[in-house]
mmCIF file with all atom_site columns, C-alpha atoms in Angstrom:
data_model
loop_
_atom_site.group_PDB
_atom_site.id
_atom_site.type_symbol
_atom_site.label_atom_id
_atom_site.label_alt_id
_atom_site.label_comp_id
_atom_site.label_asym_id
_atom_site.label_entity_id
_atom_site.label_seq_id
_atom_site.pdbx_PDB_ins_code
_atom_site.Cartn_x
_atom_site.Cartn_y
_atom_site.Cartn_z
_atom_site.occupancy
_atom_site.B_iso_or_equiv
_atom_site.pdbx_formal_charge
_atom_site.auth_seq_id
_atom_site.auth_comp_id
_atom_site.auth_asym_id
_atom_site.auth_atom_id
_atom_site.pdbx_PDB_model_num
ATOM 1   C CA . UNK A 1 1   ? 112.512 105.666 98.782  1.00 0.00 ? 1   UNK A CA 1
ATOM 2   C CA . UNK A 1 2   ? 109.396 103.773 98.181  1.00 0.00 ? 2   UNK A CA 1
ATOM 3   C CA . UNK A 1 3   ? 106.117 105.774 97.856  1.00 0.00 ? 3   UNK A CA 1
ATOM 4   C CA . UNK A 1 4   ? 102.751 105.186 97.270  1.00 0.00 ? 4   UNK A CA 1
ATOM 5   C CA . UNK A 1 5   ? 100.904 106.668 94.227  1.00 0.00 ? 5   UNK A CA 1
ATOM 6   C CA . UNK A 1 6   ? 97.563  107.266 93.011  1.00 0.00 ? 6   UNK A CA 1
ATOM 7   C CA . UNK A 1 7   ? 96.122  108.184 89.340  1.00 0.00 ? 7   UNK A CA 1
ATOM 8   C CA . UNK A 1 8   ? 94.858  110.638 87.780  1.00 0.00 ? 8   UNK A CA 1
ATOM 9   C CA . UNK A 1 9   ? 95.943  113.387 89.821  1.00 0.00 ? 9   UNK A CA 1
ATOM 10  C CA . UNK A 1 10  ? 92.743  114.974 88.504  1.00 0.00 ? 10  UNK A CA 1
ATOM 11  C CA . UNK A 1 11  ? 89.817  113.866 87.571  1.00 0.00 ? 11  UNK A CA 1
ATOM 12  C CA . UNK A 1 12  ? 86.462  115.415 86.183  1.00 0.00 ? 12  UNK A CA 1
ATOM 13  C CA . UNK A 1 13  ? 83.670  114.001 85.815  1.00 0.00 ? 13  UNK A CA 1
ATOM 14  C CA . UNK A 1 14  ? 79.574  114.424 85.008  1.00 0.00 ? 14  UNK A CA 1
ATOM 15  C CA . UNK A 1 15  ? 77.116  113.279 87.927  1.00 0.00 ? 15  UNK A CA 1
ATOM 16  C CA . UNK A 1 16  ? 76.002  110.154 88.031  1.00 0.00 ? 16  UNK A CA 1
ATOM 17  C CA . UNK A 1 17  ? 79.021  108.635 85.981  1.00 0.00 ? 17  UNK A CA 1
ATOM 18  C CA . UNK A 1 18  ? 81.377  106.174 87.307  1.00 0.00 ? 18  UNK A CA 1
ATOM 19  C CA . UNK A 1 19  ? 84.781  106.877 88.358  1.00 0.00 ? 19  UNK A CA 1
ATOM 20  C CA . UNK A 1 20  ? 87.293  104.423 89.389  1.00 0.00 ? 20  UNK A CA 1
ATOM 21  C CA . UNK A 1 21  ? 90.154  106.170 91.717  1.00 0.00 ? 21  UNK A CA 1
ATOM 22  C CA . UNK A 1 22  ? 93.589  103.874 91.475  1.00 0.00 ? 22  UNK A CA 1
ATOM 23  C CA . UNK A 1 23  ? 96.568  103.341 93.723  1.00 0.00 ? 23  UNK A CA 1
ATOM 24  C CA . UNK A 1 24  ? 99.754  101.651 94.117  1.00 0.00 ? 24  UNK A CA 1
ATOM 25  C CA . UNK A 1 25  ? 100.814 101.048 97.728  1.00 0.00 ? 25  UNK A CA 1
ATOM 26  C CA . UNK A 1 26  ? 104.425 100.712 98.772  1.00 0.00 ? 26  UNK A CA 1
ATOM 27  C CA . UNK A 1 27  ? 104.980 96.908  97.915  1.00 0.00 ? 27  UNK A CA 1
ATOM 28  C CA . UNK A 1 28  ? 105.241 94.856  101.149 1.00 0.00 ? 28  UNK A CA 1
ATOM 29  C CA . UNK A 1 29  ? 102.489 96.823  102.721 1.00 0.00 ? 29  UNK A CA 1
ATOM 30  C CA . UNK A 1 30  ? 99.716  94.694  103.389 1.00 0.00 ? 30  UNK A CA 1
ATOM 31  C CA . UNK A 1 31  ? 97.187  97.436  105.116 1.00 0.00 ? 31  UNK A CA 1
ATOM 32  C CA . UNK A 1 32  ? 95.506  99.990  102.747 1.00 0.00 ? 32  UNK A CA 1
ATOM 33  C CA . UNK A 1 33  ? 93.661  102.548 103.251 1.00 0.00 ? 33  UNK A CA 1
ATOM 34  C CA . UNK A 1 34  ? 90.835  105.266 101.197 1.00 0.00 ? 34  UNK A CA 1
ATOM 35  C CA . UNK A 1 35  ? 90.464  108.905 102.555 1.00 0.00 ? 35  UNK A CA 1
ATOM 36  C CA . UNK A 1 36  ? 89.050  111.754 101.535 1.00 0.00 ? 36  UNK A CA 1
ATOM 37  C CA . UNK A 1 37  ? 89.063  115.898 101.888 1.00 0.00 ? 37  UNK A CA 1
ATOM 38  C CA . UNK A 1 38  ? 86.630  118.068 100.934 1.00 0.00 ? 38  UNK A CA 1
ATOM 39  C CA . UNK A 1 39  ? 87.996  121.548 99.943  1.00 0.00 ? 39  UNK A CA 1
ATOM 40  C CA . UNK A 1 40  ? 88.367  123.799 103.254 1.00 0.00 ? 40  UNK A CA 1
ATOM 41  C CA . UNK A 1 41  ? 87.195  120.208 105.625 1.00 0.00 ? 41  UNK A CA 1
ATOM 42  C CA . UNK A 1 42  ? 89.174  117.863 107.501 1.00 0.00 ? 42  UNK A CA 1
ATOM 43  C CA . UNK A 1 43  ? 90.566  114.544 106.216 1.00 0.00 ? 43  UNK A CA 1
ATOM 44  C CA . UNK A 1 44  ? 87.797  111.503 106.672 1.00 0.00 ? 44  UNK A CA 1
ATOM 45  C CA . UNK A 1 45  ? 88.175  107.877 106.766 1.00 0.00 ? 45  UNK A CA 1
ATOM 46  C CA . UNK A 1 46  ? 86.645  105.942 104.302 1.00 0.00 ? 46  UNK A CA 1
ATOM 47  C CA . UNK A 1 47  ? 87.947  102.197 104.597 1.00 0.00 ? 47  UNK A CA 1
ATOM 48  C CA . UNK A 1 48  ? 90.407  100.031 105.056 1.00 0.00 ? 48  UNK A CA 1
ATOM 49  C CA . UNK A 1 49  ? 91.289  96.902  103.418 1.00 0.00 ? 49  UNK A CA 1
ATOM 50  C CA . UNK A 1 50  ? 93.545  93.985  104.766 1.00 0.00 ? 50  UNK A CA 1
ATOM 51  C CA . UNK A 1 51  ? 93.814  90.174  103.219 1.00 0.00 ? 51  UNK A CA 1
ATOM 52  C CA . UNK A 1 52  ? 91.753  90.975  100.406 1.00 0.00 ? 52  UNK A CA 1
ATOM 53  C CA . UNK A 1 53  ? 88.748  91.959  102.011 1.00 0.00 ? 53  UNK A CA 1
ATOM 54  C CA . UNK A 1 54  ? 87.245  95.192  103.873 1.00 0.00 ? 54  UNK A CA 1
ATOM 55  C CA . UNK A 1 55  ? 88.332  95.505  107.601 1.00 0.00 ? 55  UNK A CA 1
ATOM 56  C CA . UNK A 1 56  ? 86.621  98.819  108.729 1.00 0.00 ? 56  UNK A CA 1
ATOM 57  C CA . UNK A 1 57  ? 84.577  101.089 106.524 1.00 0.00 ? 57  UNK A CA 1
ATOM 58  C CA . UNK A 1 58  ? 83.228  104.419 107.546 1.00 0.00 ? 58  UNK A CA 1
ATOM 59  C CA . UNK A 1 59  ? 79.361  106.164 107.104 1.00 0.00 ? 59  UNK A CA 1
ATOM 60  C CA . UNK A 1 60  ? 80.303  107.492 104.299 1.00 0.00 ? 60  UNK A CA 1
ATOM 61  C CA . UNK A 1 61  ? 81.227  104.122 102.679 1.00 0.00 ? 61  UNK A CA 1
ATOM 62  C CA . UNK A 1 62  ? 77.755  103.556 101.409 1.00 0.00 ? 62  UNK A CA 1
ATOM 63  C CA . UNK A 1 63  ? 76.442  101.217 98.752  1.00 0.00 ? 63  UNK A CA 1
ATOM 64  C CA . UNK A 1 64  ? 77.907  103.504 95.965  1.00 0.00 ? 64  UNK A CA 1
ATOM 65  C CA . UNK A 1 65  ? 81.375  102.887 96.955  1.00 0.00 ? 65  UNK A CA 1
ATOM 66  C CA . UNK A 1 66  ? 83.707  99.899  96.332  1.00 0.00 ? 66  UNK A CA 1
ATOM 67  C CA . UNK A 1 67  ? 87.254  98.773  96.730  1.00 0.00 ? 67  UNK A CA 1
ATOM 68  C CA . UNK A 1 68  ? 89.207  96.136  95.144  1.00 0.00 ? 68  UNK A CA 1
ATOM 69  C CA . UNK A 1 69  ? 93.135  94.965  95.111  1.00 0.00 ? 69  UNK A CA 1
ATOM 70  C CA . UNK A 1 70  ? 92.529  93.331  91.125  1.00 0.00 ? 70  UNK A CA 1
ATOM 71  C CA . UNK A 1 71  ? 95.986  92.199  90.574  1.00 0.00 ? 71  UNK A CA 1
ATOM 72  C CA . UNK A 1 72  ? 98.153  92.067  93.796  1.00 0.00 ? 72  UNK A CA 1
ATOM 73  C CA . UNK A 1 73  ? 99.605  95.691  92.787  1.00 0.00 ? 73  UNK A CA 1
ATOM 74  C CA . UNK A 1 74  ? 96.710  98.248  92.621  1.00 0.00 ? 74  UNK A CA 1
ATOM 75  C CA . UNK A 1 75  ? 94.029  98.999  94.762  1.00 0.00 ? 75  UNK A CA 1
ATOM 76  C CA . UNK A 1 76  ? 91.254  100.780 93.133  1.00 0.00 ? 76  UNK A CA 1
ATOM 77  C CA . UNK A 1 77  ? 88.095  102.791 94.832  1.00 0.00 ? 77  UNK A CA 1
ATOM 78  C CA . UNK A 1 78  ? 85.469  102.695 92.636  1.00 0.00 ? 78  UNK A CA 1
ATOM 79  C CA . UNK A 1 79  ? 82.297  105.083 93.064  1.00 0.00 ? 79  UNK A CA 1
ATOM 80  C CA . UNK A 1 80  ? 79.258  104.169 90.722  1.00 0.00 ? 80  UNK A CA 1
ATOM 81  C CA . UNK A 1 81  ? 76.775  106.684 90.340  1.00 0.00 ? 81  UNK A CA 1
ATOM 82  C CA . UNK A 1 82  ? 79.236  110.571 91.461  1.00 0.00 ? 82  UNK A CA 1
ATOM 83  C CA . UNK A 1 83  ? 77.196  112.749 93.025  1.00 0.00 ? 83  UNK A CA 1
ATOM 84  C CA . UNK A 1 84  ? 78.227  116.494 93.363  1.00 0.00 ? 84  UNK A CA 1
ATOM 85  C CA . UNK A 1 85  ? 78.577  115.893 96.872  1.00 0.00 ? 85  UNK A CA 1
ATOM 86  C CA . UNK A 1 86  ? 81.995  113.222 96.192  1.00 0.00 ? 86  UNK A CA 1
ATOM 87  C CA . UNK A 1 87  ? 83.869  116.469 95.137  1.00 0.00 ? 87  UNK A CA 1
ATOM 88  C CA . UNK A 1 88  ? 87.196  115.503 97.078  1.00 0.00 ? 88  UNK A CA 1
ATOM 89  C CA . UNK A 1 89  ? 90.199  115.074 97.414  1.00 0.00 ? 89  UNK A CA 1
ATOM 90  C CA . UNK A 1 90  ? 90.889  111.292 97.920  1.00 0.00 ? 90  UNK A CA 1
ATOM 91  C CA . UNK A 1 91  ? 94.028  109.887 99.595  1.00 0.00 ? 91  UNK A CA 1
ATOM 92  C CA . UNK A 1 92  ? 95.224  106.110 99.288  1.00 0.00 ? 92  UNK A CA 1
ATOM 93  C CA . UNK A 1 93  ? 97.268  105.379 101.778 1.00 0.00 ? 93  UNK A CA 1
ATOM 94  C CA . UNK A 1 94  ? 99.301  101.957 102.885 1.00 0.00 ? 94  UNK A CA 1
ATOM 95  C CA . UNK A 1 95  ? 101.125 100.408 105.949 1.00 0.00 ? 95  UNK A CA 1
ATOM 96  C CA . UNK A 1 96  ? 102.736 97.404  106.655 1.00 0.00 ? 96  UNK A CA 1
ATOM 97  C CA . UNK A 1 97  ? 101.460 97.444  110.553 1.00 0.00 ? 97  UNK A CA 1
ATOM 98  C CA . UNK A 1 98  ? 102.284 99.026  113.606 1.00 0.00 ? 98  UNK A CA 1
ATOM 99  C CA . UNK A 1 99  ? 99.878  101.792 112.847 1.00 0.00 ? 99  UNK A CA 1
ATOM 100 C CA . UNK A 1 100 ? 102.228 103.145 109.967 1.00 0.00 ? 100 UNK A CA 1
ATOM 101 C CA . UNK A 1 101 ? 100.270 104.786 107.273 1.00 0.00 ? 101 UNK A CA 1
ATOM 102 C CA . UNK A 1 102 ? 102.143 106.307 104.110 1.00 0.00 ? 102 UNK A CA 1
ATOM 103 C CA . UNK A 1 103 ? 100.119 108.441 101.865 1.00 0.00 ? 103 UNK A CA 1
ATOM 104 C CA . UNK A 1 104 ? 99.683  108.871 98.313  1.00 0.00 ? 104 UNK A CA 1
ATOM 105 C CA . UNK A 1 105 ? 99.297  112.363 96.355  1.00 0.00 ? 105 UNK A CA 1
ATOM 106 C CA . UNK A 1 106 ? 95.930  112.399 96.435  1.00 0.00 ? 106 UNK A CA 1
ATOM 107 C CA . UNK A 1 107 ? 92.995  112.482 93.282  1.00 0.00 ? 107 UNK A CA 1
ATOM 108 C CA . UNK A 1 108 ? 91.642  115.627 93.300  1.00 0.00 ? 108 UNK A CA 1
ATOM 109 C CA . UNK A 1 109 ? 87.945  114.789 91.646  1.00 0.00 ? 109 UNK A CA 1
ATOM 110 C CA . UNK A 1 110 ? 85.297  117.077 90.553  1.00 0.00 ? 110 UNK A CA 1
ATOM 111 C CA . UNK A 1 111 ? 81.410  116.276 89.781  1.00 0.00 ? 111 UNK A CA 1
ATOM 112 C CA . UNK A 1 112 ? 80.076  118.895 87.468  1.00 0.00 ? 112 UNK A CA 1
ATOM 113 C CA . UNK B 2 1   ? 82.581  117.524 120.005 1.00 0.00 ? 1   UNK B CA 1
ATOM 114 C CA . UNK B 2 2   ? 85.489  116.881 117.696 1.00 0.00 ? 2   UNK B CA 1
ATOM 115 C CA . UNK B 2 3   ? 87.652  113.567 119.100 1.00 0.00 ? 3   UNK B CA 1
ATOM 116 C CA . UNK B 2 4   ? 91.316  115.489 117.925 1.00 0.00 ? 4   UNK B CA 1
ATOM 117 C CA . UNK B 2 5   ? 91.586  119.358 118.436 1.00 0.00 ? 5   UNK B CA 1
ATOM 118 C CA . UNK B 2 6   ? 94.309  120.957 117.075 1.00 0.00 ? 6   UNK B CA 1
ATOM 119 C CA . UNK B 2 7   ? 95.435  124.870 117.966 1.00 0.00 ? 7   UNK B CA 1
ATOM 120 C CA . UNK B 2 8   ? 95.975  127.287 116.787 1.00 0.00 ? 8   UNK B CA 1
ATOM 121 C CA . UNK B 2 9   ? 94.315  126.919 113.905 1.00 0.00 ? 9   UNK B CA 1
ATOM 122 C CA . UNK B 2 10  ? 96.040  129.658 112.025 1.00 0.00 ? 10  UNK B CA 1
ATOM 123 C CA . UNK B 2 11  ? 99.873  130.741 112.933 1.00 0.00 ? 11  UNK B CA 1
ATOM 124 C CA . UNK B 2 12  ? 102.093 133.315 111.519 1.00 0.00 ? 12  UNK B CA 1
ATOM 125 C CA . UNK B 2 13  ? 105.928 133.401 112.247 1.00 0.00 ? 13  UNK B CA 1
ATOM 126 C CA . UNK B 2 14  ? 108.926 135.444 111.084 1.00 0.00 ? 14  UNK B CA 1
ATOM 127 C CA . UNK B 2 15  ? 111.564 133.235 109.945 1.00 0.00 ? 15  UNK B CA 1
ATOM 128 C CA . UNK B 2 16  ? 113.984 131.831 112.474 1.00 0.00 ? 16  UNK B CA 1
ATOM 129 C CA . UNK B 2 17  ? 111.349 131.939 115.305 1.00 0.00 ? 17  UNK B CA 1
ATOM 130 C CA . UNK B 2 18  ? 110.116 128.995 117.531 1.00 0.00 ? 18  UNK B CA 1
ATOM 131 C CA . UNK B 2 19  ? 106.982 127.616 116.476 1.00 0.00 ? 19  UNK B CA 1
ATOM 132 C CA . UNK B 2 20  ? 104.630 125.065 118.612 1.00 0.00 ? 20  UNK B CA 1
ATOM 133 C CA . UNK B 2 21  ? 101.529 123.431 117.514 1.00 0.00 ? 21  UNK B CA 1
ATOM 134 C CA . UNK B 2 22  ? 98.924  121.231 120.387 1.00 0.00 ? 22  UNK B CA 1
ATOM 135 C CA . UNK B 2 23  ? 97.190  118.539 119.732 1.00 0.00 ? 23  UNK B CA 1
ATOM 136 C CA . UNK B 2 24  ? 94.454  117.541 122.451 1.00 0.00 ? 24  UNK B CA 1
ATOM 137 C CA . UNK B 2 25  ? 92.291  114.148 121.795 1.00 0.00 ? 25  UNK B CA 1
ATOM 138 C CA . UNK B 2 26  ? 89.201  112.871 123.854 1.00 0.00 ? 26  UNK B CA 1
ATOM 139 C CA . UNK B 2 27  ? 89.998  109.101 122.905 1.00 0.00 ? 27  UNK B CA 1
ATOM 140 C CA . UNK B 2 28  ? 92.440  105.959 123.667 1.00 0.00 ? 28  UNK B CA 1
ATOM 141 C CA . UNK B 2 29  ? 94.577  105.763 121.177 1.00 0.00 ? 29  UNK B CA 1
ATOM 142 C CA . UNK B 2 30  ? 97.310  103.447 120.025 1.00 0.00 ? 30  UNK B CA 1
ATOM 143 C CA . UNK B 2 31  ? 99.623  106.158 118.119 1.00 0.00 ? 31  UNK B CA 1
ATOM 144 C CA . UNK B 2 32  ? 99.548  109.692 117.535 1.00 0.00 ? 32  UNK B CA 1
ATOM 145 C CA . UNK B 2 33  ? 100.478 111.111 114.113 1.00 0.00 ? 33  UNK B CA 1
ATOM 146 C CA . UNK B 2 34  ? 101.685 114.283 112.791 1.00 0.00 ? 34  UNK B CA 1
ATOM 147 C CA . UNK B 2 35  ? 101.659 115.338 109.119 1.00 0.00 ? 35  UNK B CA 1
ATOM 148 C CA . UNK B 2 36  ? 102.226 118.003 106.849 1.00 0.00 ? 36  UNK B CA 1
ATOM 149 C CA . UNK B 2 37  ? 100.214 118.591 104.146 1.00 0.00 ? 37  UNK B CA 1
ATOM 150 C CA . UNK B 2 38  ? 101.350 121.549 101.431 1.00 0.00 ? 38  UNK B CA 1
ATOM 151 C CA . UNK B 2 39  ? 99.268  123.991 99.122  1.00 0.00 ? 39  UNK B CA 1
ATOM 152 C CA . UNK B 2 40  ? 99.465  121.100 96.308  1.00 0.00 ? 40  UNK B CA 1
ATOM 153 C CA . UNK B 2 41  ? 97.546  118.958 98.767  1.00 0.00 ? 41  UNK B CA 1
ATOM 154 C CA . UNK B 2 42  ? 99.701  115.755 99.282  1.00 0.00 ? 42  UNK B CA 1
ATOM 155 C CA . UNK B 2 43  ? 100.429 114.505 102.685 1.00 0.00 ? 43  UNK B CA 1
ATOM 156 C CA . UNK B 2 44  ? 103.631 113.801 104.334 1.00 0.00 ? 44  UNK B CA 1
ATOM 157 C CA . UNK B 2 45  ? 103.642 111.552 107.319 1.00 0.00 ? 45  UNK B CA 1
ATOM 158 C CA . UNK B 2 46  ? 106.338 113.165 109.939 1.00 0.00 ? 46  UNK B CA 1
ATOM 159 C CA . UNK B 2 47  ? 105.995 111.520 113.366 1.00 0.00 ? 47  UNK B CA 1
ATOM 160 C CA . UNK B 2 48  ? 104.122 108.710 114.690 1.00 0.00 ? 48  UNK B CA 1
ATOM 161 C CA . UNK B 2 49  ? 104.442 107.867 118.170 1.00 0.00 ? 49  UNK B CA 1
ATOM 162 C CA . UNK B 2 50  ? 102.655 106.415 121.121 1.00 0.00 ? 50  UNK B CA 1
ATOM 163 C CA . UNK B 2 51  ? 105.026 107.572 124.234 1.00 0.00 ? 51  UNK B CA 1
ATOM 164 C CA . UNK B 2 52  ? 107.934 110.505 124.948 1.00 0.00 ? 52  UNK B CA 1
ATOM 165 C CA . UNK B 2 53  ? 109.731 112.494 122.411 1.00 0.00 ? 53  UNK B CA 1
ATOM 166 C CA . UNK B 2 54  ? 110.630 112.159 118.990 1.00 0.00 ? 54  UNK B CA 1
ATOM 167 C CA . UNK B 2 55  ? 113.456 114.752 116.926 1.00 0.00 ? 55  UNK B CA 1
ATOM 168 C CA . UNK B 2 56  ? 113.807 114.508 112.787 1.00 0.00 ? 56  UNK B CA 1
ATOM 169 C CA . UNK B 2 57  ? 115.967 117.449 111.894 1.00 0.00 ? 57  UNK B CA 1
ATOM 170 C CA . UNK B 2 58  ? 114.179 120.829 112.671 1.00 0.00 ? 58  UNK B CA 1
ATOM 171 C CA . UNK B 2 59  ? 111.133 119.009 114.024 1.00 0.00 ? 59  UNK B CA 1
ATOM 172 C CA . UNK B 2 60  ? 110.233 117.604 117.191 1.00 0.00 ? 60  UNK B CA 1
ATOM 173 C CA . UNK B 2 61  ? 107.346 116.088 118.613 1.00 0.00 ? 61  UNK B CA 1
ATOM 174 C CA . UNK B 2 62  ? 106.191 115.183 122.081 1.00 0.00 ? 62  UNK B CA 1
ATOM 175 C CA . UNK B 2 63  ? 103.202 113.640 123.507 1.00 0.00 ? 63  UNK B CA 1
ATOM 176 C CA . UNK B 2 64  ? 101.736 113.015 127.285 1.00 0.00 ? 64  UNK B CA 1
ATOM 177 C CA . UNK B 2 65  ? 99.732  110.062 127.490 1.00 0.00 ? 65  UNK B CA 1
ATOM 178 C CA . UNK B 2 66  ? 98.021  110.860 130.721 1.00 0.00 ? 66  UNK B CA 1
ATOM 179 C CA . UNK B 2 67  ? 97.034  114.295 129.712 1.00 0.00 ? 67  UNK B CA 1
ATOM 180 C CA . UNK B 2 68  ? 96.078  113.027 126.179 1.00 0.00 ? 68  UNK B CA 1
ATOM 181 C CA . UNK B 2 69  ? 98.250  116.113 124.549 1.00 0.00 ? 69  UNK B CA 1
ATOM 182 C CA . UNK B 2 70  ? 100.731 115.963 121.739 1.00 0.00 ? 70  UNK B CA 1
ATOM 183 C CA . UNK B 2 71  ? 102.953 118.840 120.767 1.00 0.00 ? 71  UNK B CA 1
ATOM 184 C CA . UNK B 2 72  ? 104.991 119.512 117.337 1.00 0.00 ? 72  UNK B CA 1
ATOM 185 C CA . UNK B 2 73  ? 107.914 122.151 117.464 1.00 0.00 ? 73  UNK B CA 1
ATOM 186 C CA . UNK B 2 74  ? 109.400 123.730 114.909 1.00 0.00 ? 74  UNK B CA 1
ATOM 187 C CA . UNK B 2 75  ? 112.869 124.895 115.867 1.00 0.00 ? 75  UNK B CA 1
ATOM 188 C CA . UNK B 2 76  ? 114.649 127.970 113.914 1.00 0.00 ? 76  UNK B CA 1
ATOM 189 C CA . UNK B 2 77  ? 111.320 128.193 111.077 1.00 0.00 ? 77  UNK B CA 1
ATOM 190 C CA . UNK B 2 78  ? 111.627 129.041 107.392 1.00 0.00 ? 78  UNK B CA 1
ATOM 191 C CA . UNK B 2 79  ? 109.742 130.171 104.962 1.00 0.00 ? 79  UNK B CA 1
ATOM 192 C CA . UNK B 2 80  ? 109.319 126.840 103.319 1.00 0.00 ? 80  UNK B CA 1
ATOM 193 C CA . UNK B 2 81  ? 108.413 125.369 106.361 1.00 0.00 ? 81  UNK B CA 1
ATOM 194 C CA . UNK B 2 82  ? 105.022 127.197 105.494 1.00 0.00 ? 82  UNK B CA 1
ATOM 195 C CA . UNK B 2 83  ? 101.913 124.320 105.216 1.00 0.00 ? 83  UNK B CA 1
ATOM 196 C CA . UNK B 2 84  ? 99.525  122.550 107.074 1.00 0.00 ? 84  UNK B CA 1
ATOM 197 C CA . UNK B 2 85  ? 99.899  120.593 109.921 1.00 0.00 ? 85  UNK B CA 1
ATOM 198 C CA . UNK B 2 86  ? 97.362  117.886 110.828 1.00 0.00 ? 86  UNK B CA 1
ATOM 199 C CA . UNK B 2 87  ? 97.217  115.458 114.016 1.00 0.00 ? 87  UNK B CA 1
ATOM 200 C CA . UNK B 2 88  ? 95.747  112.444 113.678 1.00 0.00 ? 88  UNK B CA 1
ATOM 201 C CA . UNK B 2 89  ? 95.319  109.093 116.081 1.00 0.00 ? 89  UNK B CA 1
ATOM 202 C CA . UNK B 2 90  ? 94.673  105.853 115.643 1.00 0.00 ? 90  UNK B CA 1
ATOM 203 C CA . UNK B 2 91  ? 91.968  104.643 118.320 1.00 0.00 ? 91  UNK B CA 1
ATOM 204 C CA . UNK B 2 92  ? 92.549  101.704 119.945 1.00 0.00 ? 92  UNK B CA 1
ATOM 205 C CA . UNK B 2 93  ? 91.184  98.721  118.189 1.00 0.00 ? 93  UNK B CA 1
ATOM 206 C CA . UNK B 2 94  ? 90.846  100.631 114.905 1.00 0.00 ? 94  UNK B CA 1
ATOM 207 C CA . UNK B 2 95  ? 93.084  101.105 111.993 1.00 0.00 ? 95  UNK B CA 1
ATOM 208 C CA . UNK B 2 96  ? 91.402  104.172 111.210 1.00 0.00 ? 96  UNK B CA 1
ATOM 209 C CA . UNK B 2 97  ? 92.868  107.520 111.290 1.00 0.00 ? 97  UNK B CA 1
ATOM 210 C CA . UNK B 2 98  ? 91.018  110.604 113.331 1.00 0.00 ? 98  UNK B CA 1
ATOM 211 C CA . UNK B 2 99  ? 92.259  113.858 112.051 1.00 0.00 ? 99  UNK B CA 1
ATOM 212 C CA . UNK B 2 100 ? 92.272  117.418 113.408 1.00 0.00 ? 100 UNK B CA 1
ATOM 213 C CA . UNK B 2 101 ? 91.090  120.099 111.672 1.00 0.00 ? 101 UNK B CA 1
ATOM 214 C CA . UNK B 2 102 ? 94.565  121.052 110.855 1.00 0.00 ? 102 UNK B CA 1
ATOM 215 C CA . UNK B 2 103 ? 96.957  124.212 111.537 1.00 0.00 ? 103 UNK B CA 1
ATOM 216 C CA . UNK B 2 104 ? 97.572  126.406 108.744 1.00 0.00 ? 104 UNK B CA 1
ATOM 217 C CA . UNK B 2 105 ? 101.366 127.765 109.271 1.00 0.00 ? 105 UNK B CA 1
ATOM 218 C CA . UNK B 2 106 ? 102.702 130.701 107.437 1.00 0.00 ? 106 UNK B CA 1
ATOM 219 C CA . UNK B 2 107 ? 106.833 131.826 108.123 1.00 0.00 ? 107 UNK B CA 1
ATOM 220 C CA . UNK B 2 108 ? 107.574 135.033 106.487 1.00 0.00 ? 108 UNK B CA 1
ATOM 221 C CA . UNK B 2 109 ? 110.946 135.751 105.343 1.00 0.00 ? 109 UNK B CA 1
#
């Protein structure tokens, strides 16, 4: 069965650095999705992309965030500058429509 | 005020028991979701649905439109059955996904 899935599974990092976050969606999805968990919080929205560009984005998705679909296959969050406060767990998720959402395993990433 | 409520928020069970988790949300929504997500933290999409009843297996999951309450049943539990269980909607005119907070479940053997 098809499945979505994200690398690293973990991923540490220093403040300040840049970390890029990448998924694979299922392959005739066309809707994709960033979320994140902080430890012991509920899931949050992030954004969602659809026809190569940004459809919704969330508070959260400030300046320091990006997304990007480089090759047609993965679709990549990229934060710039981590701050201790992006210690998470993110979730890539995809759909083809219909509401349908499929999620990845998640990134768990750590700002020291 | 949170826009999905889930309760309880913690539930114990002995194995083989009936379990039932609510949902209530404050919003329109176009589909209602239920997932599981385990200790490892990945999520599994069970249900979606936007009307009546839906039945996978062990697992069933109803939702009233008009009283803006889902339920997800768990008939005959086990042990590995043991997770969290997370509502979510999609408002209307969004893509976005609301969550709960989430309802841990334990089933002892």
């Amino acid at each position: 069965e098809p499945e979505v899935t994200q690398t690293p599974s973990h991923q540490v990092t220093q403040m300040g650095q840049e970390v890029i976050l990448r998924c694979v969606p299922i392959s005739n999805h066309l809707y994709f999705y960033w979320y994140r968990q902080i430890l012991g919080q509920k899931v949050e929205f992030l954004v969602s992309f659809y026809n190569n560009e940004i459809s919704e984005k969330s508070e959260i998705f400030d300046d320091q965030f990006s997304v990007e679909r480089p090759d047609g296959s993965n679709f990549t969050l990229k934060i710039r500058s981590t701050k201790l406060e992006d210690s998470a767990m993110y979730f890539c998720a995809s759909g083809g429509g219909y509401n349908e959402q499929f999620f990845g395993p998640g990134t768990r990433l750590t700002v020291l | 005020k949170n826009e999905v409520e889930q309760s309880p928020q913690n539930l114990t069970a002995q194995e083989g028991e009936f379990i039932t988790i609510n949902c209530s949300y404050s919003v329109g929504i176009s589909a209602l979701h239920w997932l599981q997500q385990h200790p490892g933290g990945g999520i599994v999409s069970l249900f979606m649905l936007s009307s009546g009843k839906k039945k996978h297996g062990r697992l069933i999951a109803t939702i009233n439109i008009q009283e803006k309450h889902s339920s997800l049943h768990i008939t005959a539990s086990h042990p590995r059955d043991s997770a969290v269980y997370i509502c979510a909607v999609s408002k209307g005119g969004s893509e976005k996904l609301v969550f709960g907070k989430g309802t841990k479940l334990t089933v002892n053997p």
